[in-house]
């Protein structure tokens, strides 16, 4: 049994706990809120590490900006300590030994259940025995486990901001335009589903359609007149130019 | 049996033919390429309309910019004539009687099969008996049939450009960043699928996550440094500001 402490109570913590609880091999023995008063909690115990004797892994599951500060409280504990962030280096945990990263590449909301089996987990560890431990944990909840170094992880996190955060924002603009035009946003949902499903079988560069791709200036001009919101107009122009540049170069 | 002529041989034509061929009630009796020499093809027959005697609907399935020109060849035929475009007014067909729109709201590629049952079909007709005919046709292939006027259709088409064309472009930028960072784009696919699936149960405005949503300036700055491509940098800034404005206003 791999014994785990999770620090943090946000979305990632919540979904990891749920996923681990379904395995036979991982036992979450304690959860600390990220804002705990760690000094008074285990400062005396900390000194001889007995508090953590039975623990195999401490997962720091807090926001990026406090990973380093929270990790400091655990820096003397001779157990594997990992964070779950896409954009923070493994060295934020502590210098040197027994640090790692356990980064599930997915968007988590408490309101929505996810199936961890399909979530890629990107692993990093400074020591090979720790990598083995992380692989064992990751593969008990997911079918896609990858060794990814900090530089690669930063790239994929940035790519995810485009593919996930920014796409969702475009859905939201779509829903605003529907609302203004008095059409139900529900009509767009099958299109959104198909747009995402397409890239399972086509590269996004092949899957591209629309007026910018066709260089259909007539429609582009009409759309820019039609857009009321100046911010939406600006986004439309920037994205249209970006598509035209992409295919202008490649064609 | 509803007898149909389709004009045009692009993606929409291809998928409509396939969908109609599976019904018991619709018979596609002829397909004309959009660039046919219509004058010599049926100018003499055209005069007494015998060529079209058995036809119920002519579907003009050509690119937006030639709908009006192609429709002219059929303007004297006293049958229902519809186009399939999201952005073109019903009046592009001909002035007055027996014009309509049969707009399937989906992204079509010949390489990819689609299930018409889930595709919303937006209908418009100048005469109520024609609307009945279009409803009969649409509901024989789709479960979502909507009466939508030209103004609403323009709104939903514009919304679709954001939610479909522009999102796909962001996937493509994501894939470029993966390539540069030497990580497989496949790792992003479950995230893209979940981002789209989320809006089935959450409004996009609730589903928004990421550094811009959290106003996490530290990460935003790091991403802007990390981005090599000046065009990607520009898009990152514009989209980040747009998200910040959205939530700045609403919070």
Coordinates of C-alpha atoms in Angstrom, one line a residue, chain A residues 11 63-65 87-89 105-109 111-114 118-120 122 144 146 148 151-178 180-212 214 216 218-219 222-224 226-227 231-243 245-247 250, chain B residues 11 63-65 87-89 105-109 111-114 118-120 122 144 146 148 151-178 180-212 214 216 218-219 222-224 226-227 231-243 245-247 250:
Chain A
X11 CA -10.2 20.9 -7.5
X63 CA -2.0 27.0 -6.3
X64 CA 1.1 27.6 -8.2
X65 CA 2.0 30.8 -6.4
X87 CA 3.9 25.4 -15.0
X88 CA 6.1 25.1 -11.9
X89 CA 9.6 23.6 -11.9
X105 CA -3.2 17.1 -17.7
X106 CA -6.9 17.9 -17.4
X107 CA -9.3 20.7 -16.5
X108 CA -11.0 20.1 -13.2
X109 CA -14.2 21.5 -11.7
X111 CA -19.1 20.2 -10.3
X112 CA -18.0 17.7 -12.9
X113 CA -16.8 14.2 -12.5
X114 CA -13.9 13.0 -14.7
X118 CA -8.2 8.9 -19.9
X119 CA -6.2 11.6 -18.2
X120 CA -2.5 11.8 -19.2
X122 CA 3.0 13.7 -16.6
X144 CA -1.6 7.3 -20.1
X146 CA 4.4 9.9 -19.3
X148 CA 8.1 14.6 -19.0
X151 CA 10.9 22.1 -19.9
X152 CA 8.5 19.8 -21.7
X153 CA 5.9 20.2 -19.1
X154 CA 6.1 24.0 -19.4
X155 CA 5.5 23.6 -23.2
X156 CA 2.5 21.4 -22.8
X157 CA 1.0 23.6 -20.1
X158 CA 1.3 26.6 -22.4
X159 CA -0.2 24.6 -25.2
X160 CA -3.1 23.6 -22.9
X161 CA -3.8 27.3 -22.2
X162 CA -4.5 27.8 -25.9
X163 CA -6.4 24.6 -26.5
X164 CA -8.4 24.6 -23.3
X165 CA -8.6 28.0 -21.5
X166 CA -8.7 30.1 -24.7
X167 CA -11.1 27.8 -26.5
X168 CA -13.5 27.9 -23.7
X169 CA -13.4 31.7 -23.8
X170 CA -14.3 31.5 -27.5
X171 CA -17.3 29.3 -26.6
X172 CA -18.3 32.0 -24.2
X173 CA -18.1 34.7 -26.8
X174 CA -20.2 32.4 -29.1
X175 CA -22.8 32.1 -26.3
X176 CA -22.9 35.9 -26.0
X177 CA -23.4 36.4 -29.7
X178 CA -26.2 33.8 -29.6
X180 CA -27.6 39.0 -28.5
X181 CA -29.0 37.4 -31.7
X182 CA -31.8 35.6 -29.8
X183 CA -30.9 32.1 -30.8
X184 CA -30.3 29.3 -28.2
X185 CA -26.7 28.5 -27.5
X186 CA -27.7 24.9 -27.4
X187 CA -27.7 24.9 -31.2
X188 CA -24.0 25.3 -31.2
X189 CA -23.2 22.4 -28.9
X190 CA -23.1 19.6 -31.5
X191 CA -20.7 21.8 -33.5
X192 CA -18.4 22.4 -30.6
X193 CA -18.4 18.6 -29.8
X194 CA -17.6 17.8 -33.4
X195 CA -14.9 20.4 -33.6
X196 CA -13.1 18.8 -30.7
X197 CA -13.8 15.2 -31.9
X198 CA -12.4 16.0 -35.4
X199 CA -8.9 16.2 -34.1
X200 CA -9.0 12.6 -33.0
X201 CA -8.7 11.7 -36.6
X202 CA -7.5 14.9 -38.4
X203 CA -4.6 17.2 -37.6
X204 CA -6.0 20.6 -36.6
X205 CA -4.2 22.1 -39.6
X206 CA -6.2 19.8 -41.9
X207 CA -9.5 20.3 -40.0
X208 CA -9.5 24.1 -40.3
X209 CA -12.6 25.5 -42.1
X210 CA -14.3 28.9 -42.2
X211 CA -14.1 32.2 -43.9
X212 CA -10.5 33.0 -42.8
X214 CA -11.0 30.2 -47.4
X216 CA -13.4 34.8 -48.0
X218 CA -16.7 39.2 -48.3
X219 CA -17.9 37.2 -45.2
X222 CA -19.7 41.3 -43.1
X223 CA -18.8 39.6 -39.8
X224 CA -16.8 42.7 -38.7
X226 CA -22.1 42.6 -37.6
X227 CA -20.0 42.4 -34.4
X231 CA -13.4 43.5 -28.0
X232 CA -15.0 40.8 -30.0
X233 CA -14.2 42.7 -33.2
X234 CA -10.5 42.9 -32.1
X235 CA -10.4 39.2 -31.4
X236 CA -12.1 38.3 -34.7
X237 CA -9.5 40.3 -36.6
X238 CA -6.5 38.9 -34.7
X239 CA -7.6 35.3 -35.0
X240 CA -8.6 35.8 -38.7
X241 CA -5.2 37.2 -39.5
X242 CA -3.5 34.4 -37.6
X243 CA -5.4 31.8 -39.7
X245 CA -0.9 33.8 -42.0
X246 CA -0.8 30.1 -41.2
X247 CA -2.3 29.0 -44.5
X250 CA 1.9 26.9 -45.9
Chain B
X11 CA -18.7 18.8 -48.4
X63 CA -20.0 28.4 -51.8
X64 CA -21.5 31.5 -50.4
X65 CA -20.0 33.8 -53.0
X87 CA -24.4 33.7 -43.6
X88 CA -26.4 34.4 -46.8
X89 CA -29.9 35.9 -46.7
X105 CA -25.1 23.7 -38.4
X106 CA -22.1 21.6 -38.5
X107 CA -18.5 21.5 -39.7
X108 CA -18.1 19.0 -42.6
X109 CA -15.1 17.3 -44.1
X111 CA -12.8 12.6 -44.7
X112 CA -15.0 12.4 -41.7
X113 CA -18.5 10.8 -41.3
X114 CA -21.0 12.7 -39.3
X118 CA -27.4 15.3 -33.8
X119 CA -27.0 18.1 -36.3
X120 CA -29.3 21.1 -35.8
X122 CA -32.0 25.7 -39.3
X144 CA -33.1 19.0 -34.0
X146 CA -35.4 24.9 -35.9
X148 CA -34.6 30.5 -37.7
X151 CA -31.0 37.6 -38.8
X152 CA -30.8 34.9 -36.2
X153 CA -29.0 32.6 -38.7
X154 CA -26.4 35.3 -39.2
X155 CA -25.8 35.5 -35.5
X156 CA -25.5 31.8 -35.1
X157 CA -23.1 31.6 -38.0
X158 CA -20.9 34.3 -36.5
X159 CA -21.0 32.5 -33.1
X160 CA -20.0 29.3 -34.9
X161 CA -16.9 31.0 -36.4
X162 CA -15.7 31.7 -32.8
X163 CA -16.7 28.4 -31.3
X164 CA -15.6 26.2 -34.2
X165 CA -13.1 27.8 -36.7
X166 CA -11.3 29.9 -34.1
X167 CA -11.2 27.1 -31.5
X168 CA -9.7 24.8 -34.1
X169 CA -7.0 27.4 -34.8
X170 CA -6.1 27.4 -31.1
X171 CA -5.8 23.6 -31.2
X172 CA -3.4 24.1 -34.0
X173 CA -1.3 26.6 -32.1
X174 CA -1.3 24.2 -29.2
X175 CA 0.0 21.5 -31.5
X176 CA 2.8 23.8 -32.8
X177 CA 3.8 24.6 -29.2
X178 CA 3.9 20.9 -28.4
X180 CA 8.5 23.0 -30.5
X181 CA 8.6 21.7 -26.9
X182 CA 9.1 18.1 -28.1
X183 CA 6.0 16.7 -26.4
X184 CA 3.4 14.6 -28.3
X185 CA 0.2 16.6 -29.2
X186 CA -1.7 13.5 -28.3
X187 CA -1.3 14.3 -24.6
X188 CA -3.6 17.3 -25.2
X189 CA -6.4 15.4 -26.8
X190 CA -8.2 14.3 -23.7
X191 CA -8.1 17.9 -22.4
X192 CA -9.6 19.2 -25.6
X193 CA -12.3 16.6 -25.5
X194 CA -13.1 17.5 -21.9
X195 CA -13.1 21.2 -22.6
X196 CA -15.8 20.7 -25.2
X197 CA -17.7 18.2 -23.1
X198 CA -17.8 20.5 -20.1
X199 CA -20.2 22.9 -21.8
X200 CA -22.9 20.2 -22.0
X201 CA -23.4 20.7 -18.3
X202 CA -21.7 24.0 -17.4
X203 CA -22.0 27.4 -19.0
X204 CA -18.7 28.4 -20.6
X205 CA -18.6 31.4 -18.3
X206 CA -18.6 29.0 -15.3
X207 CA -16.3 26.5 -17.0
X208 CA -13.5 29.0 -17.5
X209 CA -10.2 28.1 -15.8
X210 CA -6.6 29.1 -16.3
X211 CA -4.1 31.9 -15.5
X212 CA -6.2 34.7 -17.1
X214 CA -7.3 33.6 -11.9
X216 CA -2.3 35.0 -12.1
X218 CA 3.2 35.6 -12.6
X219 CA 2.2 32.7 -14.9
X222 CA 6.2 33.6 -17.8
X223 CA 4.1 32.4 -20.7
X224 CA 4.7 35.6 -22.7
X226 CA 8.2 31.5 -23.1
X227 CA 6.3 32.1 -26.4
X231 CA 1.9 36.1 -33.5
X232 CA 1.3 33.6 -30.8
X233 CA 2.4 36.2 -28.2
X234 CA -0.1 38.7 -29.6
X235 CA -2.9 36.2 -29.6
X236 CA -2.0 35.2 -26.0
X237 CA -2.2 38.8 -24.9
X238 CA -5.4 39.6 -26.7
X239 CA -7.2 36.5 -25.4
X240 CA -5.9 36.9 -21.9
X241 CA -7.1 40.6 -21.8
X242 CA -10.5 39.5 -23.1
X243 CA -10.8 36.9 -20.3
X245 CA -12.2 42.0 -19.0
X246 CA -15.0 39.4 -18.9
X247 CA -14.5 38.4 -15.3
X250 CA -18.8 40.4 -13.9

